[in-house]
Short mmCIF file of C-alpha atoms in Angstrom, two decimals:
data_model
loop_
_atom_site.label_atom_id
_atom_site.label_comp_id
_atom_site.label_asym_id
_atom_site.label_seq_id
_atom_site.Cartn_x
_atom_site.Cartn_y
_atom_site.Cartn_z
CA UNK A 95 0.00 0.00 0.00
CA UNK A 96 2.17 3.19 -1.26
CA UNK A 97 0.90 6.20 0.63
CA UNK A 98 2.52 9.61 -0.90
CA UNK A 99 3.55 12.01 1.33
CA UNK A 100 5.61 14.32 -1.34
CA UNK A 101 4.33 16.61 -4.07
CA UNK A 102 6.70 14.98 -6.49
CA UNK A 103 5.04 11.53 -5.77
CA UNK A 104 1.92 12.93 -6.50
CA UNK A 105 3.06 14.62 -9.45
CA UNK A 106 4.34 11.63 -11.08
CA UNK A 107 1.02 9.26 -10.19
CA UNK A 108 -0.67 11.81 -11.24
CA UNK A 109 0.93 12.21 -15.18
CA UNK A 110 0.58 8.38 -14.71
CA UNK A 111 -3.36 8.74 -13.62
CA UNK A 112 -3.67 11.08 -17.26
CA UNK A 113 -3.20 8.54 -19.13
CA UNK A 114 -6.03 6.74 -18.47
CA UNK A 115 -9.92 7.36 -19.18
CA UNK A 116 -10.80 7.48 -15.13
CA UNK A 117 -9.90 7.68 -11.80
CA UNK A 118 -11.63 7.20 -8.97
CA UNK A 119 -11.30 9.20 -6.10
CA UNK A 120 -12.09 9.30 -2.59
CA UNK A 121 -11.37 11.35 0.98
CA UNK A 122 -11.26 10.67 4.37
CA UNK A 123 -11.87 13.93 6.25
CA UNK A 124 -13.14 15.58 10.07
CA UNK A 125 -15.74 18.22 10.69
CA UNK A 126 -16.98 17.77 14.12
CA UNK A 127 -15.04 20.41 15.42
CA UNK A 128 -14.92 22.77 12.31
CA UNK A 129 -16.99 24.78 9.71
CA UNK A 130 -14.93 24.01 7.35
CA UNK A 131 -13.98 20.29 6.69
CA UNK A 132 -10.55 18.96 7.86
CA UNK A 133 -8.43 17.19 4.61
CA UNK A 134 -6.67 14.28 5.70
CA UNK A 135 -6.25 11.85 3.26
CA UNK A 136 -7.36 11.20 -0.73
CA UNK A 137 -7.49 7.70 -1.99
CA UNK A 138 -6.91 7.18 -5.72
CA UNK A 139 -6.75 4.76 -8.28
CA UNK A 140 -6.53 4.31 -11.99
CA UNK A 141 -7.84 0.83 -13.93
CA UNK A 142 -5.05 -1.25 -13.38
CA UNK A 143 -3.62 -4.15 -12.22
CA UNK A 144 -0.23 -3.07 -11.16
CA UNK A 145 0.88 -2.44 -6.87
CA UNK A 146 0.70 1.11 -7.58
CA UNK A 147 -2.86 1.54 -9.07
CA UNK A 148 -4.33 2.49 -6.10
CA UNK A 149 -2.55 4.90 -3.44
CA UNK A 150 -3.19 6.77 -0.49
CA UNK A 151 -2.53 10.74 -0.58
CA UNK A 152 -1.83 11.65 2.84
CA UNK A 153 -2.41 15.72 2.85
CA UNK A 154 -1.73 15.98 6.30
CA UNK A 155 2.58 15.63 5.06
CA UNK A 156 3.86 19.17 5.21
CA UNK A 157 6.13 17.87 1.81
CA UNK A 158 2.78 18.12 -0.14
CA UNK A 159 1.29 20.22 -2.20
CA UNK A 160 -2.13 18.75 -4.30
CA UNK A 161 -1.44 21.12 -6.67
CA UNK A 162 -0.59 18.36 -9.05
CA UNK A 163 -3.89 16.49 -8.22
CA UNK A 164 -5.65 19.87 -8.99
CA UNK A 165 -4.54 19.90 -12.11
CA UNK A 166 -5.75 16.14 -13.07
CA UNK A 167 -9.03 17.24 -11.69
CA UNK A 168 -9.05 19.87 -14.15
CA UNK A 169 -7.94 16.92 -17.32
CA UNK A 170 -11.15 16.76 -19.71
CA UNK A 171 -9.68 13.87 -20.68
CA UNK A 172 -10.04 11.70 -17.51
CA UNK A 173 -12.96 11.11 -15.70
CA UNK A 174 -13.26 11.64 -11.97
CA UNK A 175 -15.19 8.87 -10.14
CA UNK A 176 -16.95 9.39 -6.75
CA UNK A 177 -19.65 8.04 -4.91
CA UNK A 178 -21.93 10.45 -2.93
CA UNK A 179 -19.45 13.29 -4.38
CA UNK A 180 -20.80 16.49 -2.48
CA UNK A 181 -18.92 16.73 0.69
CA UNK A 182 -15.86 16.05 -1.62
CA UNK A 183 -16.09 17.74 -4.18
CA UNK A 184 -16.98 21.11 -1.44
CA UNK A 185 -13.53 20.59 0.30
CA UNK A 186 -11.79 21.35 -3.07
CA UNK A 187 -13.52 23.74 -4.08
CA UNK A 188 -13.26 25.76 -0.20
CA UNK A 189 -9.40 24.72 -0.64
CA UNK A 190 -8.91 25.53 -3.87
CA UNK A 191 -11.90 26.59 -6.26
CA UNK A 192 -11.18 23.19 -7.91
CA UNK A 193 -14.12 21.43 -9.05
CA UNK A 194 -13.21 18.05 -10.83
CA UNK A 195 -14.70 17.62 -14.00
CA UNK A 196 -15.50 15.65 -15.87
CA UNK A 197 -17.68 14.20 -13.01
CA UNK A 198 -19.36 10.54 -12.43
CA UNK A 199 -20.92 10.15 -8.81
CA UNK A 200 -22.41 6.79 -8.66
CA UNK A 201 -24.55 7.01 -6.33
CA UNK A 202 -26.55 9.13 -8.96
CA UNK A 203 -25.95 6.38 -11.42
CA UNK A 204 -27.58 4.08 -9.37
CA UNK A 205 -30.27 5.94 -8.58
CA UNK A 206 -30.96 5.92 -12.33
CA UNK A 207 -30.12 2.60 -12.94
CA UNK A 208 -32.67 1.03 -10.24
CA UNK A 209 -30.68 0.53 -7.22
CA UNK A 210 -32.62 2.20 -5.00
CA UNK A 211 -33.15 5.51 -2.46
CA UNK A 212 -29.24 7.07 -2.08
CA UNK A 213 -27.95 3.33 -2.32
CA UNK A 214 -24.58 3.06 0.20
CA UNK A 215 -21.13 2.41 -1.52
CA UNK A 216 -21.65 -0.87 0.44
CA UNK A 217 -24.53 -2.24 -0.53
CA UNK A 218 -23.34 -1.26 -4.67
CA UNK A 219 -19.91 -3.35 -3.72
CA UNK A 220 -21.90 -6.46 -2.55
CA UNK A 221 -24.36 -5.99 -5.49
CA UNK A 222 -21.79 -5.21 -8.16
CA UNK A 223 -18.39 -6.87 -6.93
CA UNK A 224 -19.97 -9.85 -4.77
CA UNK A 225 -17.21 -8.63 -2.27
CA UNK A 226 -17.50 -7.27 1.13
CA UNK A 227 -16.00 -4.75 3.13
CA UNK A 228 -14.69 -4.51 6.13
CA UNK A 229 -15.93 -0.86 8.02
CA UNK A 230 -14.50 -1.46 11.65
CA UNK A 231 -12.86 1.70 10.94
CA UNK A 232 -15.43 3.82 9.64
CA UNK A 233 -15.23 6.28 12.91
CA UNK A 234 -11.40 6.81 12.57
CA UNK A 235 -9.89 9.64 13.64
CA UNK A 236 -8.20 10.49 10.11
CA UNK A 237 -5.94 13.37 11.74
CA UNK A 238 -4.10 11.08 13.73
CA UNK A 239 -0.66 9.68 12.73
CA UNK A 240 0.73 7.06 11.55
CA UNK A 241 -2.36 5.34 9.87
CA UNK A 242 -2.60 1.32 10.76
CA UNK A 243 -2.49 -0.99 7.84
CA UNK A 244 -6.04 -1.99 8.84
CA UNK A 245 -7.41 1.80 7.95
CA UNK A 246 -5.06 2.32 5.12
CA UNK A 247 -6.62 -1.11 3.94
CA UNK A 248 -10.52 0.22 4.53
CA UNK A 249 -9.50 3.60 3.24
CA UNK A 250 -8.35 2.06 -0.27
CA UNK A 251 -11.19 -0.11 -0.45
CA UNK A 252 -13.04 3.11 -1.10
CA UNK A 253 -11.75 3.37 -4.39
CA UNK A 254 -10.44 -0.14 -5.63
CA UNK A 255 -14.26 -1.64 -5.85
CA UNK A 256 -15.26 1.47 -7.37
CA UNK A 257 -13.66 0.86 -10.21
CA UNK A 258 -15.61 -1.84 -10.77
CA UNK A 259 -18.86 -0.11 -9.84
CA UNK A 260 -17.95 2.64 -12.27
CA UNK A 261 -17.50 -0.06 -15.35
CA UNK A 262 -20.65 -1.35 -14.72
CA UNK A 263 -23.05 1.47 -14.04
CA UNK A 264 -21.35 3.08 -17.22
CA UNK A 265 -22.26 0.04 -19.38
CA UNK A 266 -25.43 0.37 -18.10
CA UNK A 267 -26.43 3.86 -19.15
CA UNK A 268 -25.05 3.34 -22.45
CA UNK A 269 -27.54 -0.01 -22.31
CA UNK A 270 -30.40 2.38 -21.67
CA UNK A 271 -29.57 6.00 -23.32
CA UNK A 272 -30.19 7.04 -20.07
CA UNK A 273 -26.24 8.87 -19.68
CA UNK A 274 -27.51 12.42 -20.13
CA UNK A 275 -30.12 12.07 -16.89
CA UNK A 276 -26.92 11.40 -15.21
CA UNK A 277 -25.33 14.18 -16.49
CA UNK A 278 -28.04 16.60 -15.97
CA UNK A 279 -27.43 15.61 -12.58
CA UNK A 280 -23.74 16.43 -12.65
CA UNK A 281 -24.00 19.75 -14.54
CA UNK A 282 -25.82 20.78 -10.40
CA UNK A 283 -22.79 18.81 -8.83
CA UNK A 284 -19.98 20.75 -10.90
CA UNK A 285 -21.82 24.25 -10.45
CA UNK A 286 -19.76 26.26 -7.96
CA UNK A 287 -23.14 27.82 -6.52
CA UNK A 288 -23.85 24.53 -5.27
CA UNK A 289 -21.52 24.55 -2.64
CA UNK A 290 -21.41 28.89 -2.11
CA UNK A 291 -22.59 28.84 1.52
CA UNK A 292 -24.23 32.34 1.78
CA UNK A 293 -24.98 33.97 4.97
CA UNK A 294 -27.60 35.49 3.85
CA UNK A 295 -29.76 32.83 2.70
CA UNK A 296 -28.96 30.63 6.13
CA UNK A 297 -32.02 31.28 7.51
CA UNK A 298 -33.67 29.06 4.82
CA UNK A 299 -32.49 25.97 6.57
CA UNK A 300 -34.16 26.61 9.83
CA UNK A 301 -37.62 24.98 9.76
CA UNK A 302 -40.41 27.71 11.23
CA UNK A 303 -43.67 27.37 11.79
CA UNK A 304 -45.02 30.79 11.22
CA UNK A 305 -46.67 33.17 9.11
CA UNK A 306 -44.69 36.13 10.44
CA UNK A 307 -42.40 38.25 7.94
CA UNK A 308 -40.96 40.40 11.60
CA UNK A 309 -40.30 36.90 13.37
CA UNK A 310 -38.79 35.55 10.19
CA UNK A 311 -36.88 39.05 9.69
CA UNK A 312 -35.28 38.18 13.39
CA UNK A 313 -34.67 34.24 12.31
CA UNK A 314 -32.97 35.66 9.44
CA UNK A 315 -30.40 38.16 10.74
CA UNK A 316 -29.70 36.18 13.68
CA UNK A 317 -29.19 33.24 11.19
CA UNK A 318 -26.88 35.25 9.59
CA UNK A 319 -24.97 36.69 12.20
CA UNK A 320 -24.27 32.91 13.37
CA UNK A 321 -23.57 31.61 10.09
CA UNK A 322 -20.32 34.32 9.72
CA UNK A 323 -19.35 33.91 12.63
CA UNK A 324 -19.12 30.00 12.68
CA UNK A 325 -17.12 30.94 9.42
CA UNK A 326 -14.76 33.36 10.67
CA UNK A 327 -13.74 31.68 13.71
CA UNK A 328 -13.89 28.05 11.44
CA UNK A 329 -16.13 26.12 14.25
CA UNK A 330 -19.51 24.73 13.52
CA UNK A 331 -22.43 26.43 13.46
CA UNK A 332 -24.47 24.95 16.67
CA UNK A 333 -20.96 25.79 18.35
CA UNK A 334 -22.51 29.51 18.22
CA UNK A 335 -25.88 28.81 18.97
CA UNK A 336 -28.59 25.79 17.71
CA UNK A 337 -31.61 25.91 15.61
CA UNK A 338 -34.26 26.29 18.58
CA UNK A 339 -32.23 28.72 20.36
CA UNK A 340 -32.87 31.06 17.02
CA UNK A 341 -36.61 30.01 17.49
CA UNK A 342 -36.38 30.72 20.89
CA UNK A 343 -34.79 34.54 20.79
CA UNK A 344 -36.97 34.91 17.55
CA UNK A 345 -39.76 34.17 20.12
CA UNK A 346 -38.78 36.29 23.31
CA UNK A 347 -36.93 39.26 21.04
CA UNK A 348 -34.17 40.35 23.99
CA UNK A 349 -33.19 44.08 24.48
CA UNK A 350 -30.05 43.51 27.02
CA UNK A 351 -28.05 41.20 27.98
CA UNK A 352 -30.36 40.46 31.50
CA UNK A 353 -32.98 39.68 28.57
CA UNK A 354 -30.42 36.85 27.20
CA UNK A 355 -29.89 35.65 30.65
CA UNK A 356 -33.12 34.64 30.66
CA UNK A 357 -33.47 32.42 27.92
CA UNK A 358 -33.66 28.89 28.20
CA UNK A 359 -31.56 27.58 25.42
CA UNK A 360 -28.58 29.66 25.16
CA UNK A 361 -25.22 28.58 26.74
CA UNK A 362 -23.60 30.60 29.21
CA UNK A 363 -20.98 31.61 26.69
CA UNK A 364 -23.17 33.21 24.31
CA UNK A 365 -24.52 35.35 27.13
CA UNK A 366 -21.42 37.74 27.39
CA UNK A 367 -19.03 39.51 24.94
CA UNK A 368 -19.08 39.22 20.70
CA UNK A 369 -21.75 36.84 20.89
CA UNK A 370 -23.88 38.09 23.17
CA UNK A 371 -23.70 41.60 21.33
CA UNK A 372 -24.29 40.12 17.83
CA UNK A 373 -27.30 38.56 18.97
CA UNK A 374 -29.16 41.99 20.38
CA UNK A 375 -27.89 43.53 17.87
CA UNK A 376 -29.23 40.66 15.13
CA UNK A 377 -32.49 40.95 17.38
CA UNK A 378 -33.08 45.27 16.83
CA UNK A 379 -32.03 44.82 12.66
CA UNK A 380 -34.75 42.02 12.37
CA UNK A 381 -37.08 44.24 14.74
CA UNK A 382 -36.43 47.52 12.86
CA UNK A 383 -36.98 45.32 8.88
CA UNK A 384 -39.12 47.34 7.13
CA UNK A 385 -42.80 45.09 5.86
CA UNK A 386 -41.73 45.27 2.66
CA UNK A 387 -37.94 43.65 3.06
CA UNK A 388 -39.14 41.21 5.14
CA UNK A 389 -38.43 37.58 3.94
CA UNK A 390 -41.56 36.33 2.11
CA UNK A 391 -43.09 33.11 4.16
CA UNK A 392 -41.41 29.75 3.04
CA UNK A 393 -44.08 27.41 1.31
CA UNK A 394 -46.76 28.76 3.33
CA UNK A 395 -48.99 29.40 0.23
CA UNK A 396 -48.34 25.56 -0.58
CA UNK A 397 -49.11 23.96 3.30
CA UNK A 398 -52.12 26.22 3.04
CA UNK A 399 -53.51 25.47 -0.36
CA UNK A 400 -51.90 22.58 -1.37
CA UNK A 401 -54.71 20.32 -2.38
CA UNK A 402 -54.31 16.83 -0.42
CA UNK A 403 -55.75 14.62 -2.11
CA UNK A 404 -54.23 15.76 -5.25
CA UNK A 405 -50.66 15.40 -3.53
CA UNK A 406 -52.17 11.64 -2.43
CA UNK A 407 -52.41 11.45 -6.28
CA UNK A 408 -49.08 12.41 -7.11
CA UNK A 409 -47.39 10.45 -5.00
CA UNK A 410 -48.92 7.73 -6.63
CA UNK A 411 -48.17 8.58 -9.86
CA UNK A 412 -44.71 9.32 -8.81
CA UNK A 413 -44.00 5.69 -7.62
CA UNK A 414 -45.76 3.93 -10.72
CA UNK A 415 -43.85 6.27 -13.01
CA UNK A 416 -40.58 5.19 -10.39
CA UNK A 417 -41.10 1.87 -10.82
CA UNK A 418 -42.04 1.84 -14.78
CA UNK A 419 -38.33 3.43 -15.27
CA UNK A 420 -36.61 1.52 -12.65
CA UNK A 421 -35.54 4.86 -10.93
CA UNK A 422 -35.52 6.17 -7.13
CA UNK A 423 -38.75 8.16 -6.56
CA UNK A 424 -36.69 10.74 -4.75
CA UNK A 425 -34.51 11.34 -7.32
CA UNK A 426 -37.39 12.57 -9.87
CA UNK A 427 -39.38 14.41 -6.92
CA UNK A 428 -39.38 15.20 -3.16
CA UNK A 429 -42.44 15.19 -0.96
CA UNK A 430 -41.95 18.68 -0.64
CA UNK A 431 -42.44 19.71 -4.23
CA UNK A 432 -45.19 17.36 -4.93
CA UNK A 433 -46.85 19.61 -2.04
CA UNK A 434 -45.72 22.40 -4.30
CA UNK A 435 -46.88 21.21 -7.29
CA UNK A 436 -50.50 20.60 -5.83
CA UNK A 437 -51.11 23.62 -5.46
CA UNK A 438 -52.84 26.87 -7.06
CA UNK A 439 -49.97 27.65 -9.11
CA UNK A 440 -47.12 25.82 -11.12
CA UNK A 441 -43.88 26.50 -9.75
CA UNK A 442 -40.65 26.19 -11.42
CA UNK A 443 -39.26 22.83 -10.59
CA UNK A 444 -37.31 20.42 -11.39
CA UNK A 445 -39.26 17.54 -11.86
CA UNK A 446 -40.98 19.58 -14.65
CA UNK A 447 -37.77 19.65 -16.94
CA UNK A 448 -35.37 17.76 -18.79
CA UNK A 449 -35.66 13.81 -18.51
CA UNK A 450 -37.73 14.46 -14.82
CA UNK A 451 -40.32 15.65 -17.05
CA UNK A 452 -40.09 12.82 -19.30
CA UNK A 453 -40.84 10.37 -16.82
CA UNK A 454 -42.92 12.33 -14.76
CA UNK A 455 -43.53 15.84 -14.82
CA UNK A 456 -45.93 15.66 -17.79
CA UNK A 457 -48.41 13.51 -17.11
CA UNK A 458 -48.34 15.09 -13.17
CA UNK A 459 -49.48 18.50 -14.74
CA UNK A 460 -51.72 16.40 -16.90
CA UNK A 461 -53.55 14.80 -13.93
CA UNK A 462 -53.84 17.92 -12.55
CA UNK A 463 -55.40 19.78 -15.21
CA UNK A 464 -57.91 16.56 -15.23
CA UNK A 465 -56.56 15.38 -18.78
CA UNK A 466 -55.51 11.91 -17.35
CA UNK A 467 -57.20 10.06 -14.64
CA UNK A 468 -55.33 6.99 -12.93
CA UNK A 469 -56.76 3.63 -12.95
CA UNK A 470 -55.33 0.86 -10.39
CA UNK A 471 -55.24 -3.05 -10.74
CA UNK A 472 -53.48 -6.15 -9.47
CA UNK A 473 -51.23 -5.13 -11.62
CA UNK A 474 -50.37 -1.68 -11.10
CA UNK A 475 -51.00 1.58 -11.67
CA UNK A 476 -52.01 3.26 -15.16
CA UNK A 477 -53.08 6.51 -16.36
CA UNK A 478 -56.14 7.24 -18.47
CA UNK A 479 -57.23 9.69 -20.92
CA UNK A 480 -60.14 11.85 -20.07
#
């Protein structure tokens, strides 16, 4: 197992990795204690047979520089292979503004190719390879040195089977014509806004149950007074302050910091100095919002009109048309945007375009206009023309 702790190392598997048609990649990584997530190790490997196909890239090596891998990302030549890319592909891009392309993630491919709801690298391994792996050290610390042949052995694992995985969900798509729904998919996972965390839309994650714009005008500059600070001090969010204390201060709107001692959520820490301030002061700029800039109410419009039994309908349709194409349901549609789609108005969503609306999205604003009806049996579901 050759782990490379030197930039020229990784320069020279890396001309070696070029001339190939893919590599697949992987990272081990920590973010408990951080906003940002900690690098500590990539795991390549190109499609051969040789003791040097796969290797271990520990970044942790003050010799290194992944400069060199950078620059393979950036190869149009050589595809990059990942499953469940996100979180990976967001520490390059943080690090560097590197986003490797050309991009397979196949857990996507999966998806599309009938393996099920976010299908786990494991289950694709036993399914694909027949082989299983050992995870005994799935909750490694990957900071710590020197790495046991054991983890070394579990991290390249992540990478050697997916070789295989890759071959065969590839020869699968081209089996189908079904490669461009995975690569409408990766056009969202190479997009740099995808991983752009804005302060200013972190209030959008916190789940409210209100119709107020002047409470939501609090959640949102106290949102965003948490989310830059658990950026510029590099510690997680809830390390500020959690989702129901937000609610909470929201709620009770302090004036001082007596006000603050009050509260029933907040840790002692956040009671005094920079964070105590921030808050009052997030507190009297959400207070003081004018009506107008107030954030508009998140999908109240839809939990209030949103016509149930036409969602019941859609969720129907949405697993027959599922199952017809062999794909994950949650892959063409959420249970949020079916709500969305039920109601008054058609809203501009995904499942509505490209292949999504293929499968799907058509016949959904069919039934809803009352063109199609759907008519069940023994032996499934079927739609009927009105």
């Amino acid at each position: 197992m050759k782990t490379i702790t030197q930039t020229e190392e990784l320069a020279a598997f890396c001309k070696s990795a070029a001339k190939h048609p893919f590599v697949t990649v992987d990272t081990e990584f920590l973010r408990e204690r951080t906003y940002y997530a900690q690098l500590c190790l990539v795991q390549l490997a190109v499609p051969d047979e040789g003791p040097e196909a796969a290797v271990l890239v520990d970044t942790l090596s003050p010799k290194l520089s992944l400069e060199p891998l950078y620059q393979l990302f950036k190869d149009p030549g050589v595809v990059k292979v990942f499953h469940a890319a996100r979180q990976d592909l967001e520490i390059f891009y943080v690090d560097k503004g590197v986003i490797p392309a050309p991009l397979f993630d196949t857990q996507v491919a999966a998806m599309v190719c009938g393996f099920g709801e976010q299908v786990g690298y494991e289950t694709l391994v036993r399914k694909i390879t027949k082989a299983g792996l050992d995870k005994s050290s799935r909750f490694t610390d990957w900071s710590r040195r020197p790495l046991t042949d054991k983890q070394k052995t579990y991290a390249l694992a992540d990478v050697t089977h997916l070789r295989d995985i890759y071959l065969h969900l590839d020869a699968q798509l081209t089996k189908s014509g079904r490669r461009s729904w995975v690569e409408e998919e990766m056009a969202i996972l190479t997009s740099p806004d995808t991983y752009v965390v804005t302060p200013d839309e972190a209030w959008k994650r916190i789940k409210t149950r209100t119709n107020s714009g002047q409470f939501l005008a609090i959640v949102r500059e106290l949102a965003r007074f948490r989310e830059t600070t658990a950026q510029t001090r590099n510690v997680p969010r809830n390390r500020i302050f959690k989702d129901d204390v937000v609610l909470e201060l929201a709620s009770t709107r302090p004036k001082s910091i007596e006000d603050l001692n009050k509260s029933r959520l907040l840790l002692r820490e956040a009671r005094r100095g920079e964070i105590a301030d921030g808050i009052l002061q997030a507190v009297r700029a959400g207070l003081s919002t004018a009506k107008a800039d107030q954030p508009d109410v998140p999908d109240q419009r839809e939990r209030k009109s949103s016509n149930e039994a036409l969602s019941d309908l859609l969720r129907v349709l949405l697993k027959a048309r599922a199952t017809e194409a062999g794909v994950a349901q949650k892959l063409i549609a959420t249970t949020s945007e079916l709500d969305r789609l039920a109601s008054d108005e058609l809203p501009d969503l995904p499942m509505l375009r490209g292949w999504r609306g293929e499968v799907f999205g058509r016949d959904a604003v069919r039934l809803m206009k009352g063109e199609i009806a759907l008519s069940a049996s023994v032996s499934g579901v079927k739609t009927v023309e009105i």
